[in-house]
Short mmCIF file of C-alpha atoms in Angstrom, two decimals:
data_model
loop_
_atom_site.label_atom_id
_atom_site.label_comp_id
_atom_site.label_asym_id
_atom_site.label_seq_id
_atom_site.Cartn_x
_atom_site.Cartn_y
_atom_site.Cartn_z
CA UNK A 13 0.00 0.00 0.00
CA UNK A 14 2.58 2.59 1.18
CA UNK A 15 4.86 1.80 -2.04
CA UNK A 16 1.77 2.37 -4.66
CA UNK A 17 0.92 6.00 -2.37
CA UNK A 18 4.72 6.64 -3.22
CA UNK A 19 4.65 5.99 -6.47
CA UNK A 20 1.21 8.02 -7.20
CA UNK A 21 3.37 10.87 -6.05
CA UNK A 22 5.57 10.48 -9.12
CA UNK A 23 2.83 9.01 -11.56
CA UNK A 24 0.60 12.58 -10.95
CA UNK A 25 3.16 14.79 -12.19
CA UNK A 26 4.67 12.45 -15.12
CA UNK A 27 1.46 11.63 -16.38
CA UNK A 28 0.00 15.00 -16.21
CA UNK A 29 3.28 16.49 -18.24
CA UNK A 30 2.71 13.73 -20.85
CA UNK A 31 -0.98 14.26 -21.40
CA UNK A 32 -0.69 18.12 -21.56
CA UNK A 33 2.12 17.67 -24.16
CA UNK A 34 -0.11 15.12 -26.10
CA UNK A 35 -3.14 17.15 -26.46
CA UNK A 36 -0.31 20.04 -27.13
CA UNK A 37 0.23 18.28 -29.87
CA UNK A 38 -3.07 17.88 -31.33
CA UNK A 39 -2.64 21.79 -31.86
CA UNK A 40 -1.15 23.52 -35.17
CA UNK A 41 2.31 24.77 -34.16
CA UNK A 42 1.35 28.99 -34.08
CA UNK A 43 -1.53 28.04 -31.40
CA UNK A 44 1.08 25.53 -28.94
CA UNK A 45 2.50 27.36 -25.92
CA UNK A 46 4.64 24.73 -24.51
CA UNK A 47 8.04 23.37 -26.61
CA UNK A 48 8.46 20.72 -24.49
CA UNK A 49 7.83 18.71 -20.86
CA UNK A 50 10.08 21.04 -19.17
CA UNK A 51 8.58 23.89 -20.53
CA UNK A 52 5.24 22.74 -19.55
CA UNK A 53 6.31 21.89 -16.02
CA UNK A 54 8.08 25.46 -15.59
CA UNK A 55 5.15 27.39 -16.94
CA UNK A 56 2.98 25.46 -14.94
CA UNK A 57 4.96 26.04 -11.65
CA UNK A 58 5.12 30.19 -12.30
CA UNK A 59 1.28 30.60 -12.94
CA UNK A 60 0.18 28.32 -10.73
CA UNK A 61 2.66 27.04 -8.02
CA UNK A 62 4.17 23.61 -7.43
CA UNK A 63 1.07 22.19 -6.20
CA UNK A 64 -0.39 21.96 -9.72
CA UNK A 65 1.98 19.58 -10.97
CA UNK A 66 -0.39 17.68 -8.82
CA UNK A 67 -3.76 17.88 -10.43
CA UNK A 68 -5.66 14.55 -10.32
CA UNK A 69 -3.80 13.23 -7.61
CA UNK A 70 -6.64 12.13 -5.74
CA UNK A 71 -7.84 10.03 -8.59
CA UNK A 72 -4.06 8.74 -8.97
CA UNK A 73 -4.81 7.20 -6.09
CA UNK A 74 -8.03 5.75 -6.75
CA UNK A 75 -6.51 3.97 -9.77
CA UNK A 76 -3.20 3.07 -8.36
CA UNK A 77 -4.28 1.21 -4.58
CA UNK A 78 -7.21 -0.98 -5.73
CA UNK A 79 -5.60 -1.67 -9.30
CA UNK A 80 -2.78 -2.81 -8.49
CA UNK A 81 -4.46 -5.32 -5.81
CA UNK A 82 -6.85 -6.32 -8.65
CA UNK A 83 -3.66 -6.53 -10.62
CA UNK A 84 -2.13 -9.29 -8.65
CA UNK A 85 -5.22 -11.07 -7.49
CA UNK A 86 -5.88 -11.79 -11.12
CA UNK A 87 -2.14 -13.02 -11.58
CA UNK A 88 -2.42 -15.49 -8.52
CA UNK A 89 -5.64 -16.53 -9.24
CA UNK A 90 -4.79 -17.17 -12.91
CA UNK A 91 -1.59 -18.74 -11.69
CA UNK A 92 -3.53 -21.28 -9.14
CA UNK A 93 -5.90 -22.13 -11.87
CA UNK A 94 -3.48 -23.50 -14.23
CA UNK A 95 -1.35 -25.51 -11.47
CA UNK A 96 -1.94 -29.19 -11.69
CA UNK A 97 -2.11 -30.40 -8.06
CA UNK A 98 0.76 -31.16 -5.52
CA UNK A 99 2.80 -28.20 -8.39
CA UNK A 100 4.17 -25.18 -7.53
CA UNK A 101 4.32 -21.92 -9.72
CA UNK A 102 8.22 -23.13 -10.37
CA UNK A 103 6.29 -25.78 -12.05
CA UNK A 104 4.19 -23.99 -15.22
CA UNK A 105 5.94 -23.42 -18.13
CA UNK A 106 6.69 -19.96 -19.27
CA UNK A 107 3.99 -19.17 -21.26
CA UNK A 108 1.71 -19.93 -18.18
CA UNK A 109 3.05 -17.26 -16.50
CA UNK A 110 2.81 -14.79 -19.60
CA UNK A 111 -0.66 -15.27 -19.79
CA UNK A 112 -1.60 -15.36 -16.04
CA UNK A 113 0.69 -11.91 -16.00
CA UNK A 114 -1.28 -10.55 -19.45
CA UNK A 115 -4.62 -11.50 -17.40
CA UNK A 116 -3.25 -9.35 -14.34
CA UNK A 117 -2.91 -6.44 -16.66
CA UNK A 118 -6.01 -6.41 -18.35
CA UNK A 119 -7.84 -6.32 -15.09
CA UNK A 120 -5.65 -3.72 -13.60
CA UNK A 121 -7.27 -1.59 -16.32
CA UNK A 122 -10.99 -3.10 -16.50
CA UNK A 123 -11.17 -2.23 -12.85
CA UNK A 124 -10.01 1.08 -12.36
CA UNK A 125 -10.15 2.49 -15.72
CA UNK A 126 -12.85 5.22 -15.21
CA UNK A 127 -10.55 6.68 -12.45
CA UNK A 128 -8.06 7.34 -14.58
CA UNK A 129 -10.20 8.93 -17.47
CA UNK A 130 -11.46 10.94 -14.57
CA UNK A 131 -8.18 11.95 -13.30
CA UNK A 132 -6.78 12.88 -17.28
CA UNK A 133 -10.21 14.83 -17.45
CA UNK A 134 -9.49 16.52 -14.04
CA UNK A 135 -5.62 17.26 -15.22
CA UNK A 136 -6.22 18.76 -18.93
CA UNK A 137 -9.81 20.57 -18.19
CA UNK A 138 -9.80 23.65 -15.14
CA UNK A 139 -13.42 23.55 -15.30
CA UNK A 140 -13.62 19.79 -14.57
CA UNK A 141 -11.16 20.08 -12.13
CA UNK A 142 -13.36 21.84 -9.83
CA UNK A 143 -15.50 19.50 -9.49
CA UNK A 144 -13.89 16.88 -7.62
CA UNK A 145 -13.20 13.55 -7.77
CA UNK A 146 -17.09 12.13 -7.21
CA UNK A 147 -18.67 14.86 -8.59
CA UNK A 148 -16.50 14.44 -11.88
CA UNK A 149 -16.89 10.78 -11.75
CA UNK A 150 -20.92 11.48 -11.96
CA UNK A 151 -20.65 13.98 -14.46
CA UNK A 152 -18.91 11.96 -16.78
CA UNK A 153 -21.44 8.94 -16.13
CA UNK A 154 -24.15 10.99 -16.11
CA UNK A 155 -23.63 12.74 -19.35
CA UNK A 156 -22.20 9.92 -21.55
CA UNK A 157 -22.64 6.78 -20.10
CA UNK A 158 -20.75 3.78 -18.76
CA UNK A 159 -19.18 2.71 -22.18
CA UNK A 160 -18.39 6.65 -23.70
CA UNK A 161 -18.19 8.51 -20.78
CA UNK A 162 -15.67 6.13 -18.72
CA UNK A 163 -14.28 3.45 -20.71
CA UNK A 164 -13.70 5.22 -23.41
CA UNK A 165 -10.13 4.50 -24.80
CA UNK A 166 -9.99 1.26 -22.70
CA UNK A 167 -10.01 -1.35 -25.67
CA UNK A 168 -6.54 0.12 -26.80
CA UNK A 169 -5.33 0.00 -23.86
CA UNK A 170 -6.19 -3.43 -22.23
CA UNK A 171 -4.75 -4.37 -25.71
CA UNK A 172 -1.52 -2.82 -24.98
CA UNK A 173 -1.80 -4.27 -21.34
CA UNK A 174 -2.02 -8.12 -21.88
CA UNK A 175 1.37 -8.05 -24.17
CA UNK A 176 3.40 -6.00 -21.68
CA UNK A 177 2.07 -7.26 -18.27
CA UNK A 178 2.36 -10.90 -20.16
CA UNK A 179 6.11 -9.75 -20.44
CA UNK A 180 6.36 -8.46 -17.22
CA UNK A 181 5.59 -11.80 -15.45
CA UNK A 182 7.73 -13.50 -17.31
CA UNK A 183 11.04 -11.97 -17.20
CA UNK A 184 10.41 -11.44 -13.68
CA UNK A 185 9.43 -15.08 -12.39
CA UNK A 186 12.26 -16.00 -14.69
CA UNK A 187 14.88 -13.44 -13.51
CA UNK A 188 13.47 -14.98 -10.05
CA UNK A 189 13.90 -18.14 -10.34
CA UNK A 190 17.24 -17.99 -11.76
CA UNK A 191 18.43 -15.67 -8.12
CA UNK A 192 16.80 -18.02 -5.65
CA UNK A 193 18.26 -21.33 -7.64
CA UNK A 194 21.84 -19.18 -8.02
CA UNK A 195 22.13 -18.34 -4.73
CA UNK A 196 19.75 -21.00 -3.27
CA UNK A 197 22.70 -23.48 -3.89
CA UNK A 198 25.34 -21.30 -2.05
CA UNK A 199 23.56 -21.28 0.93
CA UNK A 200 23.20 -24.94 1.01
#
């Protein structure tokens, strides 16, 4: 818990930067005011102090806690499903553990994916800002629906999600598994 509250302090700002410079992007060049992340972060900083490097914080945190529990509840429980009995994890073959991982992924972002079009909404729009977490949440519901209004853009993105998470897994229970059997023996 404290680890994904520590990371939510870094995620806010980055994530912020990268969605202002995106939609900056969407601009023709005479209308764009920022040149680049840096620029975006220093601008923001002198009109509106440090603090609103933070916008959508709040809702940072409503993605990053609970998703990243759903995240590894799916991997175990995909994991346990697929172990034959009286097997261990060290057991399944890699591709096992690429798909239990790609699983985790997808539901990191199934279940938590309106906070986070809430929180871009709440960092790119003033107006929507002020409204708060729950009141934004409702608006967005409200006006366009469960499907439009906060899963929209979550097909592309639970389809980048199983590939990467599936990766993920892997290289980790492998890198894993290769320490504890490395040093494993030197103990013994």
């Amino acid at each position: 818990y404290q680890r994904r509250v520590a990371v939510s302090h870094v995620l806010t700002p980055v994530e912020l930067l990268k969605c202002t410079m995106q939609v900056e992007h969407l601009k023709p060049k005479e209308q764009r005011q920022y040149h680049g992340v840096i620029d975006v972060a220093t601008q923001m900083v002198r009109k509106e102090g440090f603090s609103s490097l933070f916008k959508g914080h709040t809702a940072t945190l409503l993605r990053e806690i609970p998703g990243n529990g759903a995240w590894f509840l799916c991997y175990n429980l995909a994991i346990r499903a697929q172990m034959p009995a009286g097997t261990t994890k060290e057991d399944l073959p890699g591709w096992k553990i690429a798909l239990a991982g790609g699983c985790g992924g997808v539901m990191y972002w199934t279940a938590f994916f309106p906070a986070d079009v809430v929180k871009t909404k709440m960092q790119l729009d003033p107006e929507f800002l002020k409204n708060g977490f729950i009141r934004g949440f409702q608006y967005q519901y409200r006006t366009y629906g469960l499907r439009k209004g906060l899963y929209a853009g979550w097909s592309i993105t639970a389809g980048r999600a199983f590939p990467s998470n599936a990766i993920i897994f892997f290289t980790y229970e492998t890198v894993a598994a290769a320490w504890r059997e490395k040093f494993e023996n030197k103990l013994e």
